[in-house]
């Protein structure tokens, strides 16, 4: 019986070393955000979030945007989209208190992300990795915060939010098993 248990343990450990301990880790929850339009707007979408070695990768699509338009896209500090204009989401997520800026050149808010581009049908495809943030455990976690789409492009310099205009869609970044 002891040898059977030992053999099972060796097999489990061998599997763990082959797959980077994934064999012993609990399955990860799916992290996502369903964006809903704010009052008077039509933008909506679905995003998935995955933690990588580089940061958090976000993918999905947002529809109901003006054709051939560009929009500010940010993680906001509060996981609350309850206000009709999404002001309940608070300001940009900035745990290190940096000023707003271009995500391509630090320093900037942790929640600053590249603008999204809508195509001729008003659909934006999101495929971006945000560095310096996580999906849990640390002060830089975006889990249970809001992701917001703005009416205009972010200029990456105006303080505190890039002069990107009204919030046209909002969703809570949440985990689901």
mmCIF file of N, CA and C in Angstrom, residues 48-114:
data_model
loop_
_atom_site.group_PDB
_atom_site.id
_atom_site.type_symbol
_atom_site.label_atom_id
_atom_site.label_comp_id
_atom_site.label_asym_id
_atom_site.label_seq_id
_atom_site.Cartn_x
_atom_site.Cartn_y
_atom_site.Cartn_z
ATOM 1 N N UNK A 48 -12.243 39.325 -21.763
ATOM 2 C CA UNK A 48 -11.644 38.299 -20.920
ATOM 3 C C UNK A 48 -10.268 38.784 -20.498
ATOM 4 N N UNK A 49 -9.879 38.438 -19.266
ATOM 5 C CA UNK A 49 -8.613 38.879 -18.682
ATOM 6 C C UNK A 49 -7.804 37.645 -18.289
ATOM 7 N N UNK A 50 -6.522 37.624 -18.675
ATOM 8 C CA UNK A 50 -5.630 36.519 -18.356
ATOM 9 C C UNK A 50 -4.329 37.080 -17.817
ATOM 10 N N UNK A 51 -3.865 36.548 -16.695
ATOM 11 C CA UNK A 51 -2.586 36.980 -16.164
ATOM 12 C C UNK A 51 -1.465 36.264 -16.910
ATOM 13 N N UNK A 52 -0.457 37.046 -17.331
ATOM 14 C CA UNK A 52 0.704 36.502 -18.026
ATOM 15 C C UNK A 52 1.962 36.983 -17.314
ATOM 16 N N UNK A 53 3.111 36.533 -17.759
ATOM 17 C CA UNK A 53 4.372 36.984 -17.173
ATOM 18 C C UNK A 53 4.586 38.481 -17.400
ATOM 19 N N UNK A 54 3.998 39.029 -18.453
ATOM 20 C CA UNK A 54 4.162 40.449 -18.784
ATOM 21 C C UNK A 54 3.153 41.357 -18.088
ATOM 22 N N UNK A 55 2.058 40.816 -17.614
ATOM 23 C CA UNK A 55 0.995 41.617 -17.007
ATOM 24 C C UNK A 55 -0.345 40.926 -17.215
ATOM 25 N N UNK A 56 -1.374 41.716 -17.461
ATOM 26 C CA UNK A 56 -2.712 41.160 -17.685
ATOM 27 C C UNK A 56 -3.088 41.369 -19.148
ATOM 28 N N UNK A 57 -3.387 40.263 -19.824
ATOM 29 C CA UNK A 57 -3.808 40.321 -21.225
ATOM 30 C C UNK A 57 -5.334 40.439 -21.269
ATOM 31 N N UNK A 58 -5.819 41.374 -22.069
ATOM 32 C CA UNK A 58 -7.260 41.613 -22.212
ATOM 33 C C UNK A 58 -7.623 41.384 -23.670
ATOM 34 N N UNK A 59 -8.671 40.587 -23.885
ATOM 35 C CA UNK A 59 -9.143 40.370 -25.250
ATOM 36 C C UNK A 59 -10.668 40.362 -25.263
ATOM 37 N N UNK A 60 -11.221 40.706 -26.399
ATOM 38 C CA UNK A 60 -12.669 40.708 -26.565
ATOM 39 C C UNK A 60 -13.079 41.739 -27.590
ATOM 40 N N UNK A 61 -14.351 42.117 -27.543
ATOM 41 C CA UNK A 61 -14.840 43.113 -28.494
ATOM 42 C C UNK A 61 -15.879 44.017 -27.830
ATOM 43 N N UNK A 62 -15.963 45.214 -28.389
ATOM 44 C CA UNK A 62 -16.919 46.221 -27.921
ATOM 45 C C UNK A 62 -17.645 46.731 -29.152
ATOM 46 N N UNK A 63 -18.971 46.748 -29.100
ATOM 47 C CA UNK A 63 -19.780 47.169 -30.249
ATOM 48 C C UNK A 63 -20.651 48.366 -29.842
ATOM 49 N N UNK A 64 -21.304 48.925 -30.818
ATOM 50 C CA UNK A 64 -22.168 50.080 -30.550
ATOM 51 C C UNK A 64 -21.409 51.391 -30.480
ATOM 52 N N UNK A 65 -20.190 51.396 -31.022
ATOM 53 C CA UNK A 65 -19.369 52.609 -31.057
ATOM 54 C C UNK A 65 -19.616 53.330 -32.375
ATOM 55 N N UNK A 66 -19.242 54.585 -32.444
ATOM 56 C CA UNK A 66 -19.340 55.310 -33.714
ATOM 57 C C UNK A 66 -18.387 54.661 -34.713
ATOM 58 N N UNK A 67 -18.824 54.508 -35.966
ATOM 59 C CA UNK A 67 -17.935 53.911 -36.967
ATOM 60 C C UNK A 67 -16.635 54.700 -37.112
ATOM 61 N N UNK A 68 -15.546 53.959 -37.304
ATOM 62 C CA UNK A 68 -14.223 54.548 -37.537
ATOM 63 C C UNK A 68 -13.853 55.588 -36.479
ATOM 64 N N UNK A 69 -14.049 55.242 -35.229
ATOM 65 C CA UNK A 69 -13.759 56.163 -34.137
ATOM 66 C C UNK A 69 -12.720 55.570 -33.189
ATOM 67 N N UNK A 70 -12.176 56.420 -32.347
ATOM 68 C CA UNK A 70 -11.186 55.993 -31.361
ATOM 69 C C UNK A 70 -11.684 56.400 -29.976
ATOM 70 N N UNK A 71 -11.436 55.528 -28.985
ATOM 71 C CA UNK A 71 -11.992 55.731 -27.645
ATOM 72 C C UNK A 71 -10.974 55.441 -26.558
ATOM 73 N N UNK A 72 -11.009 56.296 -25.510
ATOM 74 C CA UNK A 72 -10.225 56.018 -24.322
ATOM 75 C C UNK A 72 -10.751 54.759 -23.662
ATOM 76 N N UNK A 73 -9.849 54.010 -23.031
ATOM 77 C CA UNK A 73 -10.157 52.699 -22.481
ATOM 78 C C UNK A 73 -9.305 52.552 -21.231
ATOM 79 N N UNK A 74 -9.943 52.472 -20.062
ATOM 80 C CA UNK A 74 -9.197 52.490 -18.806
ATOM 81 C C UNK A 74 -9.775 51.554 -17.760
ATOM 82 N N UNK A 75 -8.922 51.146 -16.825
ATOM 83 C CA UNK A 75 -9.389 50.486 -15.605
ATOM 84 C C UNK A 75 -9.595 51.596 -14.590
ATOM 85 N N UNK A 76 -10.760 51.611 -13.959
ATOM 86 C CA UNK A 76 -11.076 52.616 -12.940
ATOM 87 C C UNK A 76 -11.028 51.976 -11.559
ATOM 88 N N UNK A 77 -10.858 52.819 -10.540
ATOM 89 C CA UNK A 77 -10.548 52.344 -9.192
ATOM 90 C C UNK A 77 -11.651 51.569 -8.488
ATOM 91 N N UNK A 78 -12.899 51.846 -8.777
ATOM 92 C CA UNK A 78 -14.000 51.186 -8.074
ATOM 93 C C UNK A 78 -14.716 50.177 -8.963
ATOM 94 N N UNK A 79 -15.051 49.057 -8.403
ATOM 95 C CA UNK A 79 -15.829 48.053 -9.132
ATOM 96 C C UNK A 79 -17.302 48.356 -9.016
ATOM 97 N N UNK A 80 -17.708 49.510 -9.526
ATOM 98 C CA UNK A 80 -19.077 49.972 -9.379
ATOM 99 C C UNK A 80 -19.502 50.747 -10.630
ATOM 100 N N UNK A 81 -20.441 50.203 -11.363
ATOM 101 C CA UNK A 81 -20.962 50.857 -12.567
ATOM 102 C C UNK A 81 -22.415 51.296 -12.361
ATOM 103 N N UNK A 82 -22.834 51.455 -11.113
ATOM 104 C CA UNK A 82 -24.250 51.674 -10.818
ATOM 105 C C UNK A 82 -24.777 53.064 -11.188
ATOM 106 N N UNK A 83 -23.924 54.073 -11.236
ATOM 107 C CA UNK A 83 -24.396 55.409 -11.603
ATOM 108 C C UNK A 83 -24.747 55.426 -13.094
ATOM 109 N N UNK A 84 -25.795 56.143 -13.490
ATOM 110 C CA UNK A 84 -26.193 56.175 -14.903
ATOM 111 C C UNK A 84 -25.065 56.605 -15.847
ATOM 112 N N UNK A 85 -24.124 57.416 -15.343
ATOM 113 C CA UNK A 85 -22.998 57.874 -16.162
ATOM 114 C C UNK A 85 -21.687 57.179 -15.784
ATOM 115 N N UNK A 86 -21.763 56.155 -14.940
ATOM 116 C CA UNK A 86 -20.619 55.351 -14.480
ATOM 117 C C UNK A 86 -19.604 56.134 -13.652
ATOM 118 N N UNK A 87 -19.986 57.291 -13.131
ATOM 119 C CA UNK A 87 -19.061 58.020 -12.261
ATOM 120 C C UNK A 87 -18.801 57.257 -10.964
ATOM 121 N N UNK A 88 -19.657 56.318 -10.643
ATOM 122 C CA UNK A 88 -19.454 55.479 -9.458
ATOM 123 C C UNK A 88 -18.199 54.613 -9.587
ATOM 124 N N UNK A 89 -17.656 54.481 -10.794
ATOM 125 C CA UNK A 89 -16.413 53.728 -11.002
ATOM 126 C C UNK A 89 -15.193 54.498 -10.503
ATOM 127 N N UNK A 90 -15.365 55.772 -10.162
ATOM 128 C CA UNK A 90 -14.252 56.581 -9.664
ATOM 129 C C UNK A 90 -13.289 56.965 -10.761
ATOM 130 N N UNK A 91 -12.095 57.388 -10.341
ATOM 131 C CA UNK A 91 -11.058 57.794 -11.286
ATOM 132 C C UNK A 91 -10.273 56.603 -11.798
ATOM 133 N N UNK A 92 -9.271 56.896 -12.604
ATOM 134 C CA UNK A 92 -8.421 55.828 -13.127
ATOM 135 C C UNK A 92 -7.715 55.119 -11.976
ATOM 136 N N UNK A 93 -7.542 53.817 -12.120
ATOM 137 C CA UNK A 93 -6.845 53.009 -11.135
ATOM 138 C C UNK A 93 -5.374 53.439 -11.104
ATOM 139 N N UNK A 94 -4.929 53.952 -9.958
ATOM 140 C CA UNK A 94 -3.570 54.486 -9.830
ATOM 141 C C UNK A 94 -3.002 54.172 -8.446
ATOM 142 N N UNK A 95 -2.712 52.892 -8.152
ATOM 143 C CA UNK A 95 -2.238 52.532 -6.811
ATOM 144 C C UNK A 95 -0.910 53.180 -6.437
ATOM 145 N N UNK A 96 -0.099 53.530 -7.414
ATOM 146 C CA UNK A 96 1.194 54.165 -7.124
ATOM 147 C C UNK A 96 1.122 55.685 -7.220
ATOM 148 N N UNK A 97 -0.079 56.213 -7.445
ATOM 149 C CA UNK A 97 -0.313 57.658 -7.490
ATOM 150 C C UNK A 97 0.457 58.388 -8.588
ATOM 151 N N UNK A 98 0.781 57.681 -9.684
ATOM 152 C CA UNK A 98 1.410 58.350 -10.825
ATOM 153 C C UNK A 98 0.376 59.226 -11.516
ATOM 154 N N UNK A 99 0.835 60.175 -12.313
ATOM 155 C CA UNK A 99 -0.060 60.993 -13.115
ATOM 156 C C UNK A 99 -0.523 60.176 -14.314
ATOM 157 N N UNK A 100 -1.620 60.634 -14.928
ATOM 158 C CA UNK A 100 -2.129 60.010 -16.145
ATOM 159 C C UNK A 100 -1.081 60.150 -17.245
ATOM 160 N N UNK A 101 -1.012 59.149 -18.119
ATOM 161 C CA UNK A 101 -0.050 59.233 -19.210
ATOM 162 C C UNK A 101 -0.235 58.138 -20.228
ATOM 163 N N UNK A 102 0.706 58.086 -21.139
ATOM 164 C CA UNK A 102 0.685 57.111 -22.221
ATOM 165 C C UNK A 102 1.147 55.756 -21.688
ATOM 166 N N UNK A 103 0.352 54.704 -21.873
ATOM 167 C CA UNK A 103 0.755 53.397 -21.359
ATOM 168 C C UNK A 103 2.027 52.863 -22.013
ATOM 169 N N UNK A 104 2.442 53.449 -23.133
ATOM 170 C CA UNK A 104 3.666 53.011 -23.808
ATOM 171 C C UNK A 104 4.922 53.617 -23.190
ATOM 172 N N UNK A 105 4.765 54.605 -22.305
ATOM 173 C CA UNK A 105 5.939 55.260 -21.722
ATOM 174 C C UNK A 105 5.683 55.632 -20.267
ATOM 175 N N UNK A 106 6.160 54.807 -19.336
ATOM 176 C CA UNK A 106 5.971 55.078 -17.904
ATOM 177 C C UNK A 106 6.617 56.395 -17.507
ATOM 178 N N UNK A 107 6.211 56.981 -16.392
ATOM 179 C CA UNK A 107 5.157 56.513 -15.499
ATOM 180 C C UNK A 107 3.776 56.934 -15.978
ATOM 181 N N UNK A 108 2.766 56.214 -15.535
ATOM 182 C CA UNK A 108 1.374 56.503 -15.863
ATOM 183 C C UNK A 108 0.498 55.752 -14.880
ATOM 184 N N UNK A 109 -0.796 56.046 -14.871
ATOM 185 C CA UNK A 109 -1.724 55.279 -14.033
ATOM 186 C C UNK A 109 -1.638 53.809 -14.412
ATOM 187 N N UNK A 110 -1.786 52.929 -13.437
ATOM 188 C CA UNK A 110 -1.823 51.494 -13.729
ATOM 189 C C UNK A 110 -3.006 51.171 -14.639
ATOM 190 N N UNK A 111 -4.080 51.944 -14.553
ATOM 191 C CA UNK A 111 -5.275 51.707 -15.350
ATOM 192 C C UNK A 111 -5.264 52.336 -16.730
ATOM 193 N N UNK A 112 -4.202 53.053 -17.085
ATOM 194 C CA UNK A 112 -4.114 53.646 -18.425
ATOM 195 C C UNK A 112 -3.840 52.551 -19.445
ATOM 196 N N UNK A 113 -4.632 52.521 -20.497
ATOM 197 C CA UNK A 113 -4.466 51.530 -21.554
ATOM 198 C C UNK A 113 -4.519 52.233 -22.906
ATOM 199 N N UNK A 114 -4.049 51.566 -23.957
ATOM 200 C CA UNK A 114 -4.120 52.182 -25.287
ATOM 201 C C UNK A 114 -5.570 52.430 -25.712
#
